[in-house]
CSV table of C-alpha atoms and ligand atoms in Angstrom, one decimal:
chain,number,residue,atom,x,y,z
A,654,GLU,CA,-0.2,-0.2,0.2
A,655,LYS,CA,1.4,3.7,-1.1
A,656,GLY,CA,-0.4,5.1,1.9
A,657,THR,CA,-0.4,8.8,2.1
A,658,TYR,CA,2.1,8.6,-1.4
A,659,PRO,CA,1.2,9.4,-4.7
A,660,HIS,CA,3.6,7.4,-5.9
A,661,PHE,CA,5.3,3.5,-5.0
A,662,MET,CA,8.7,5.3,-5.8
A,663,LEU,CA,8.7,8.3,-3.6
A,664,LYS,CA,7.7,6.2,-0.5
A,665,GLU,CA,10.4,4.1,-1.4
A,666,ILE,CA,12.7,6.5,-1.7
A,667,ASP,CA,11.6,7.5,2.1
A,668,GLU,CA,12.0,4.2,3.3
A,669,GLN,CA,15.4,4.2,2.4
A,670,PRO,CA,16.9,5.1,6.0
A,671,PHE,CA,13.9,2.9,8.1
A,672,VAL,CA,16.0,0.2,5.5
A,673,ILE,CA,19.5,0.6,6.6
A,674,ARG,CA,18.4,0.4,10.3
A,675,ASN,CA,16.5,-2.3,9.9
A,676,ILE,CA,20.2,-4.3,8.3
A,677,ILE,CA,22.0,-3.0,10.8
A,678,GLN,CA,19.8,-5.0,13.4
A,679,LYS,CA,19.2,-7.6,11.5
A,680,TYR,CA,23.2,-8.8,11.1
A,681,GLN,CA,24.3,-6.9,14.6
A,682,ASN,CA,25.7,-9.1,17.0
A,683,GLU,CA,25.0,-9.0,21.0
A,684,ASP,CA,28.2,-7.4,21.5
A,685,GLY,CA,27.5,-5.2,19.0
A,686,THR,CA,30.1,-6.9,15.8
A,687,VAL,CA,28.3,-8.3,12.4
A,688,ARG,CA,27.1,-11.3,12.1
A,689,LEU,CA,26.7,-13.5,9.3
A,690,ASP,CA,26.1,-17.3,8.6
A,691,ASP,CA,29.4,-19.2,9.1
A,692,ASN,CA,29.1,-20.9,5.5
A,693,ILE,CA,29.0,-17.7,4.1
A,694,ARG,CA,31.8,-16.7,5.7
A,695,GLN,CA,34.0,-19.7,4.9
A,696,ALA,CA,32.8,-19.9,1.7
A,697,MET,CA,34.1,-16.2,1.0
A,698,SER,CA,37.7,-16.7,3.1
A,699,GLU,CA,38.0,-19.8,1.3
A,700,ALA,CA,37.5,-18.1,-2.6
A,701,ASP,CA,40.3,-17.1,-4.3
A,702,ARG,CA,38.2,-14.7,-6.8
A,703,ILE,CA,34.5,-13.7,-6.6
A,704,TYR,CA,32.3,-13.0,-9.5
A,705,ILE,CA,29.4,-10.9,-8.9
A,706,ILE,CA,27.0,-11.4,-11.5
A,707,ALA,CA,23.8,-9.1,-11.9
A,708,ALA,CA,22.0,-6.7,-14.7
A,709,GLY,CA,20.5,-3.4,-14.1
A,710,THR,CA,20.7,-1.4,-10.8
A,711,SER,CA,21.7,-4.8,-9.2
A,712,TYR,CA,24.7,-4.9,-11.3
A,713,HIS,CA,25.8,-1.0,-10.1
A,714,ALA,CA,25.2,-2.4,-6.9
A,715,GLY,CA,27.7,-5.1,-7.8
A,716,LEU,CA,30.4,-2.3,-9.1
A,717,VAL,CA,30.3,-0.5,-5.2
A,718,GLY,CA,30.7,-4.3,-4.0
A,719,LYS,CA,33.6,-5.2,-5.7
A,720,GLN,CA,35.3,-1.6,-4.4
A,721,LEU,CA,34.2,-2.6,-0.8
A,722,ILE,CA,35.2,-6.4,-1.1
A,723,GLU,CA,38.3,-6.1,-2.6
A,724,ARG,CA,39.4,-2.7,-0.3
A,725,ILE,CA,37.7,-4.5,2.6
A,726,ALA,CA,38.3,-8.0,2.5
A,727,GLU,CA,41.4,-7.9,-0.2
A,728,ARG,CA,39.5,-10.7,-2.5
A,729,PRO,CA,39.5,-10.2,-6.1
A,730,VAL,CA,36.3,-9.5,-7.4
A,731,GLU,CA,35.3,-9.3,-10.9
A,732,VAL,CA,31.6,-7.9,-11.6
A,733,HIS,CA,29.5,-8.8,-14.7
A,734,ILE,CA,26.3,-8.5,-16.6
A,735,ALA,CA,24.5,-11.4,-16.3
A,736,SER,CA,23.6,-11.1,-20.0
A,737,GLU,CA,26.8,-12.0,-21.3
A,738,PHE,CA,28.7,-13.7,-19.0
A,739,LEU,CA,28.4,-16.9,-20.9
A,740,TYR,CA,28.5,-15.7,-24.1
A,741,ASN,CA,31.9,-13.2,-23.0
A,742,MET,CA,33.0,-16.1,-20.0
A,743,PRO,CA,36.4,-15.1,-18.8
A,744,LEU,CA,39.1,-17.2,-17.4
A,745,LEU,CA,37.9,-18.3,-14.3
A,746,SER,CA,40.0,-18.8,-11.2
A,747,GLU,CA,40.9,-21.9,-9.4
A,748,ASN,CA,38.4,-21.9,-6.6
A,749,PRO,CA,36.1,-18.8,-7.2
A,750,LEU,CA,32.5,-18.2,-5.5
A,751,PHE,CA,29.6,-16.4,-7.6
A,752,ILE,CA,27.7,-13.9,-6.5
A,753,PHE,CA,24.3,-13.4,-7.5
A,754,ILE,CA,22.1,-9.7,-6.9
A,755,SER,CA,19.1,-9.2,-7.5
A,756,GLN,CA,16.0,-7.6,-6.2
A,757,SER,CA,13.2,-9.8,-6.7
A,758,GLY,CA,15.8,-13.2,-7.6
A,759,GLU,CA,14.0,-13.9,-10.4
A,760,THR,CA,15.9,-12.4,-13.5
A,761,ALA,CA,16.1,-15.1,-16.0
A,762,ASP,CA,19.8,-13.4,-17.0
A,763,LEU,CA,21.1,-14.6,-13.8
A,764,ARG,CA,19.3,-18.0,-13.7
A,765,GLY,CA,21.0,-18.7,-16.8
A,766,VAL,CA,24.2,-18.0,-15.3
A,767,LEU,CA,23.6,-19.8,-12.0
A,768,VAL,CA,22.7,-22.9,-14.2
A,769,GLU,CA,25.7,-23.3,-15.8
A,770,ILE,CA,27.9,-22.5,-13.0
A,771,LYS,CA,26.3,-25.4,-10.8
A,772,GLU,CA,26.9,-27.2,-13.4
A,773,LYS,CA,30.3,-26.8,-13.1
A,774,GLY,CA,30.5,-27.8,-9.5
A,775,TYR,CA,31.0,-23.9,-8.3
A,776,GLN,CA,29.5,-22.5,-5.4
A,777,ALA,CA,26.9,-19.5,-5.4
A,778,LEU,CA,25.4,-16.9,-3.0
A,779,THR,CA,22.4,-14.6,-3.8
A,780,ILE,CA,21.9,-11.8,-2.1
A,781,THR,CA,18.2,-11.1,-2.6
A,782,ASN,CA,15.0,-8.6,-1.5
A,783,VAL,CA,12.8,-12.4,-1.6
A,784,PRO,CA,14.4,-15.1,-0.2
A,785,GLY,CA,12.1,-17.7,-1.2
A,786,SER,CA,12.5,-17.1,-4.5
A,787,THR,CA,14.0,-19.0,-8.0
A,788,LEU,CA,17.6,-17.4,-7.4
A,789,SER,CA,17.8,-18.0,-3.9
A,790,ARG,CA,16.3,-21.4,-3.6
A,791,GLU,CA,19.1,-22.6,-6.6
A,792,ALA,CA,21.8,-20.6,-4.7
A,793,ASP,CA,23.7,-22.6,-2.0
A,794,PHE,CA,23.7,-19.4,0.1
A,795,THR,CA,21.6,-15.8,0.8
A,796,LEU,CA,21.7,-13.0,2.2
A,797,HIS,CA,18.6,-11.1,2.5
A,798,THR,CA,18.3,-7.5,2.0
A,799,TYR,CA,15.7,-6.9,4.3
A,800,ALA,CA,14.1,-3.7,1.9
A,801,GLY,CA,10.6,-5.1,1.8
A,802,PRO,CA,8.4,-4.7,-0.7
A,803,GLU,CA,10.1,-2.9,-3.7
A,804,ILE,CA,6.7,-1.9,-6.4
A,805,ALA,CA,8.3,0.7,-8.2
A,806,VAL,CA,9.6,-0.3,-11.3
A,807,ALA,CA,12.5,1.7,-11.0
A,808,SER,CA,14.6,-0.2,-8.0
A,809,THR,CA,16.0,2.4,-5.3
A,810,LYS,CA,15.7,1.2,-1.8
A,811,ALA,CA,16.8,-2.7,-2.9
A,812,TYR,CA,19.9,-0.8,-4.7
A,813,THR,CA,21.0,0.9,-1.3
A,814,ALA,CA,19.9,-1.9,1.0
A,815,GLN,CA,22.2,-4.3,-1.4
A,816,MET,CA,25.2,-2.1,-0.7
A,817,ALA,CA,24.7,-2.0,3.2
A,818,VAL,CA,25.0,-6.1,3.0
A,819,LEU,CA,27.7,-6.3,0.4
A,820,THR,CA,29.8,-3.8,2.8
A,821,LEU,CA,28.6,-6.4,5.8
A,822,LEU,CA,30.2,-9.3,3.6
A,823,ALA,CA,33.2,-7.2,3.1
A,824,VAL,CA,33.7,-6.6,6.6
A,825,ASP,CA,32.6,-10.0,7.9
A,826,THR,CA,35.3,-11.2,5.5
A,827,ALA,CA,38.0,-9.0,6.8
A,828,ARG,CA,37.6,-10.7,9.8
A,829,ALA,CA,37.7,-13.9,9.1
A,830,ARG,CA,41.1,-13.4,7.4
A,831,GLY,CA,42.2,-11.6,10.3
A,832,ILE,CA,42.2,-7.9,8.7
A,833,GLU,CA,42.1,-4.8,10.2
A,834,LEU,CA,38.7,-2.9,9.6
A,835,PRO,CA,38.6,0.6,7.9
A,836,PHE,CA,36.3,1.8,9.5
A,837,ASP,CA,33.5,0.6,12.2
A,838,PRO,CA,30.8,-0.3,9.8
A,839,LEU,CA,27.7,-0.7,12.1
A,840,GLN,CA,28.2,2.8,12.9
A,841,GLU,CA,29.0,4.0,9.8
A,842,LEU,CA,26.2,3.2,8.1
A,843,ALA,CA,24.1,4.9,11.1
A,844,ILE,CA,25.5,7.6,10.3
A,845,VAL,CA,24.6,6.9,5.9
A,846,ALA,CA,20.8,6.3,7.5
A,847,ASN,CA,21.1,9.6,9.7
A,848,ALA,CA,22.6,11.6,6.0
A,849,MET,CA,19.7,9.0,3.9
A,850,GLU,CA,16.8,11.7,6.8
A,851,THR,CA,17.9,14.3,5.7
A,852,LEU,CA,18.6,14.4,2.5
A,853,CYS,CA,14.6,12.5,2.1
A,854,GLY,CA,13.7,16.4,3.7
A,855,GLN,CA,15.5,17.7,1.1
A,856,LYS,CA,12.7,17.1,-1.9
A,857,ASP,CA,12.0,21.0,-2.2
A,858,GLN,CA,15.4,21.5,-3.1
A,859,LEU,CA,15.7,18.6,-5.3
A,860,GLU,CA,12.8,19.3,-7.4
A,861,GLN,CA,13.4,22.9,-7.8
A,862,ILE,CA,17.0,21.1,-9.0
A,863,ALA,CA,14.7,18.8,-11.7
A,864,ARG,CA,12.9,22.1,-12.7
A,865,ASP,CA,15.2,24.2,-13.5
A,866,TYR,CA,18.0,21.3,-15.4
A,867,LEU,CA,15.3,18.8,-16.4
A,868,LEU,CA,11.3,20.3,-17.9
A,869,THR,CA,12.7,19.9,-21.1
A,870,THR,CA,16.2,18.5,-21.9
A,871,PRO,CA,16.4,15.4,-24.6
A,872,ASN,CA,19.2,14.2,-22.9
A,873,CYS,CA,21.6,14.7,-19.5
A,874,PHE,CA,25.2,13.3,-18.6
A,875,PHE,CA,25.9,11.9,-15.1
A,876,ILE,CA,29.5,12.5,-14.6
A,877,GLY,CA,31.9,11.3,-11.7
A,878,ARG,CA,35.2,9.9,-11.1
A,879,ALA,CA,36.1,6.9,-8.3
A,880,ALA,CA,32.8,5.8,-6.4
A,881,ASP,CA,31.5,8.6,-8.0
A,882,TYR,CA,31.5,7.1,-11.8
A,883,PHE,CA,29.4,4.0,-9.8
A,884,VAL,CA,26.7,6.2,-8.8
A,885,CYS,CA,26.5,8.0,-12.1
A,886,LEU,CA,25.2,5.7,-14.0
A,887,GLU,CA,22.7,4.8,-11.5
A,888,GLY,CA,21.7,7.9,-11.8
A,889,ALA,CA,21.9,7.6,-14.8
A,890,LEU,CA,19.4,4.5,-15.6
A,891,LYS,CA,17.3,6.4,-13.2
A,892,LEU,CA,16.7,9.0,-14.6
A,893,LYS,CA,15.7,7.1,-18.6
A,894,GLU,CA,14.3,4.1,-17.6
A,895,ILE,CA,11.1,6.7,-15.2
A,896,SER,CA,11.8,10.2,-17.3
A,897,TYR,CA,12.7,8.9,-21.2
A,898,ILE,CA,15.4,11.7,-21.2
A,899,GLN,CA,18.4,10.1,-22.9
A,900,ALA,CA,20.5,10.0,-20.0
A,901,GLU,CA,24.2,8.2,-19.9
A,902,GLY,CA,27.2,8.1,-16.8
A,903,PHE,CA,30.5,8.3,-17.8
A,904,ALA,CA,33.7,8.5,-15.7
A,905,GLY,CA,34.5,12.1,-15.5
A,906,GLY,CA,38.0,11.5,-17.7
A,907,GLU,CA,36.2,9.7,-20.2
A,908,LEU,CA,34.2,12.1,-21.5
A,909,LYS,CA,37.0,14.0,-23.6
A,910,HIS,CA,37.5,10.6,-25.6
A,911,GLY,CA,34.4,11.1,-27.7
A,912,THR,CA,30.8,11.8,-25.9
A,913,ILE,CA,31.4,15.5,-25.3
A,914,ALA,CA,30.9,16.0,-28.7
A,915,LEU,CA,27.5,15.8,-28.0
A,916,ILE,CA,27.8,18.9,-25.6
A,917,GLU,CA,25.3,21.9,-26.6
A,918,ASP,CA,24.4,25.0,-25.3
A,919,GLY,CA,22.2,24.2,-22.1
A,920,THR,CA,22.9,20.4,-22.5
A,921,PRO,CA,23.0,19.2,-18.7
A,922,VAL,CA,25.8,17.7,-16.5
A,923,VAL,CA,25.0,16.1,-13.6
A,924,ALA,CA,28.5,15.5,-12.0
A,925,VAL,CA,28.5,13.9,-8.3
A,926,ALA,CA,31.9,14.9,-6.6
A,927,THR,CA,31.7,13.3,-2.9
A,928,GLN,CA,35.9,11.6,-3.1
A,929,ALA,CA,38.8,14.5,-2.4
A,930,HIS,CA,41.1,12.4,-4.0
A,931,VAL,CA,40.0,12.8,-7.2
A,932,ASN,CA,37.5,16.8,-6.4
A,933,LEU,CA,39.9,19.2,-8.3
A,934,SER,CA,39.7,16.6,-11.6
A,935,ILE,CA,36.5,16.6,-11.6
A,936,ARG,CA,36.0,19.9,-11.5
A,937,GLY,CA,38.5,20.7,-14.3
A,938,ASN,CA,35.8,18.1,-16.1
A,939,VAL,CA,33.1,20.4,-15.3
A,940,LYS,CA,35.2,23.0,-16.1
A,941,GLU,CA,35.5,21.5,-20.0
A,942,VAL,CA,32.2,20.9,-20.4
A,943,ALA,CA,31.0,24.5,-19.0
A,944,ALA,CA,33.3,25.9,-21.3
A,945,ARG,CA,31.4,24.1,-24.4
A,946,GLY,CA,28.3,26.1,-22.9
A,947,ALA,CA,26.7,22.0,-20.7
A,948,ASN,CA,24.8,23.5,-17.7
A,949,PRO,CA,26.4,21.9,-15.1
A,950,CYS,CA,25.1,20.8,-11.9
A,951,ILE,CA,27.3,20.1,-9.5
A,952,ILE,CA,25.9,17.7,-6.5
A,953,SER,CA,29.1,17.7,-3.7
A,954,MET,CA,29.4,16.6,0.1
A,955,GLU,CA,30.5,18.7,3.1
A,956,GLY,CA,33.9,19.6,3.5
A,957,LEU,CA,34.3,19.2,-0.3
A,958,ASP,CA,31.5,21.7,-1.3
A,959,GLN,CA,32.4,25.5,-3.4
A,960,GLU,CA,30.2,28.2,-3.8
A,961,GLY,CA,27.9,27.5,-6.4
A,962,ASP,CA,27.5,23.9,-6.2
A,963,ALA,CA,23.8,22.8,-6.8
A,964,PHE,CA,23.6,20.7,-3.9
A,965,VAL,CA,25.7,20.0,-0.7
A,966,LEU,CA,25.5,15.8,1.0
A,967,PRO,CA,25.8,15.6,4.9
A,968,SER,CA,29.1,14.0,4.8
A,969,VAL,CA,29.3,9.8,5.1
A,970,HIS,CA,32.3,7.8,5.4
A,971,PRO,CA,33.8,8.0,1.8
A,972,MET,CA,33.6,4.0,0.6
A,973,LEU,CA,29.9,4.3,2.0
A,974,SER,CA,29.1,7.2,-0.4
A,975,ALA,CA,26.9,5.8,-3.2
A,976,LEU,CA,24.0,4.4,-0.4
A,977,ALA,CA,23.9,8.8,0.2
A,978,THR,CA,24.4,10.3,-3.0
A,979,VAL,CA,21.9,7.7,-4.8
A,980,ILE,CA,19.1,9.3,-2.5
A,981,PRO,CA,19.5,13.0,-4.4
A,982,LEU,CA,20.0,11.4,-7.9
A,983,GLN,CA,16.3,8.9,-6.9
A,984,LEU,CA,14.6,11.9,-6.6
A,985,ILE,CA,15.8,14.9,-9.1
A,986,SER,CA,14.6,11.4,-11.4
A,987,TYR,CA,11.6,11.5,-9.4
A,988,TYR,CA,10.7,14.9,-10.1
A,989,ALA,CA,11.9,15.4,-13.8
A,990,ALA,CA,9.4,12.1,-14.3
A,991,LEU,CA,6.4,13.8,-12.4
A,992,HIS,CA,7.0,17.2,-14.5
A,993,ARG,CA,7.4,15.5,-17.7
A,994,GLY,CA,4.0,13.8,-17.0
A,995,CYS,CA,5.1,10.2,-17.1
A,996,ASP,CA,4.5,7.3,-15.2
A,997,VAL,CA,6.1,7.3,-12.6
A,998,ASP,CA,5.8,3.5,-11.0
A,999,LYS,CA,4.8,2.0,-14.1
A,1000,PRO,CA,7.1,3.3,-17.2
A,1001,ARG,CA,6.4,2.1,-20.7
A,1002,ASN,CA,7.9,-1.3,-21.8
A,1003,LEU,CA,9.2,-2.1,-18.3
A,1004,ALA,CA,8.6,-5.1,-16.1
A,1005,LYS,CA,9.5,-4.9,-12.6
A,1006,SER,CA,11.2,-8.4,-13.1
A,1007,VAL,CA,12.4,-9.4,-16.1
A,1008,THR,CA,12.1,-13.4,-16.8
A,1009,VAL,CA,13.1,-13.7,-19.9
A,1010,GLU,CA,16.2,-13.8,-21.4
B,1462,M6R,O1,15.6,-8.4,-9.3
B,1462,M6R,P1,16.7,-7.9,-10.0
B,1462,M6R,O2,17.4,-7.0,-9.1
B,1462,M6R,O3,17.4,-9.0,-10.8
B,1462,M6R,O4,16.7,-6.8,-11.2
B,1462,M6R,C1,17.5,-6.3,-11.9
B,1462,M6R,C2,17.5,-5.1,-13.0
B,1462,M6R,O5,15.9,-5.6,-14.0
B,1462,M6R,C3,16.5,-4.0,-12.4
B,1462,M6R,O6,17.2,-3.7,-11.0
B,1462,M6R,C4,16.3,-3.0,-14.2
B,1462,M6R,O7,17.4,-2.2,-14.3
B,1462,M6R,C5,15.7,-1.9,-12.6
B,1462,M6R,N1,14.3,-0.9,-13.4
B,1462,M6R,C6,16.1,-0.4,-12.3
B,1462,M6R,O8,15.6,0.3,-11.7
């Protein structure tokens, strides 16, 4: 039920702080440490390489997950689009572990890979919002994202929940391997949940950004570097699927290798700048597009913000920034779609779960 909300998408965006707090609770030990399944911990620590398989928004969560697992647990990770994996299969390591990330647990492209790798005798972990789903039943292990039913076709709370669970998975693996943690995960996730709440309270400001930049434009670019690049891919997917604006996410430095040719007078370019080590360079990229007539909209984070930024996020741990940064992008997409008269919850040509290959 969407209650007083006009759309499920808006309700589900607003639920994100509670989802993150719920995940913290579900995966917390009495002594305040992270608790996952012993068998999952063992499989993660023994694997010599982890292959994340996913589609769409869940693939974007996987990209962030790779960084988290590699940096926190020091295990090598590859992320693959499910529909391509079997055709462009990489040379597999000797003892791989497969992680399937799927909100619905029913995506056919993922199932195709799961069947194939089970036949080869490899182990699989499914991270899903629907524990009884096909991908959950057919994998060796399941981690539940506890986001509650997601009804809107555009995935929002499932994405942030997947990244939170991937954080805990990375942390638990690091502990099992005796690696010191770079941060207190439950405390930092709690800070993320608070930031999400603040962001959900800034709808008027984000609605205004959607009006200012996206009311009539045929296209829009999202640029970011480092961790911000992954969230730009997600921001672009969200915008295109519900507003039908042609939107693309790019690595800030890649734009000038071709795509910058598309920048015209007034083209909106949303630049995400939440990472200190690339702050100067992404702002350099903004200047490059602005010099060609683009209308830049900079979304930055407290401490890295500069005069003229369109929106400034509360500060969160840089490794977890995608969980917070995506919220303004989700809300901007929502309001762009709303004011362009689109069917927000049920965009054309799309189904909630894609059960054909
Ligand atoms: O249920 P899944 O997570 O496996 O679904 C994967 C994609 O189909 C899904 O994320 C899709 O991209 C969403 N509509 C994006 O908002």
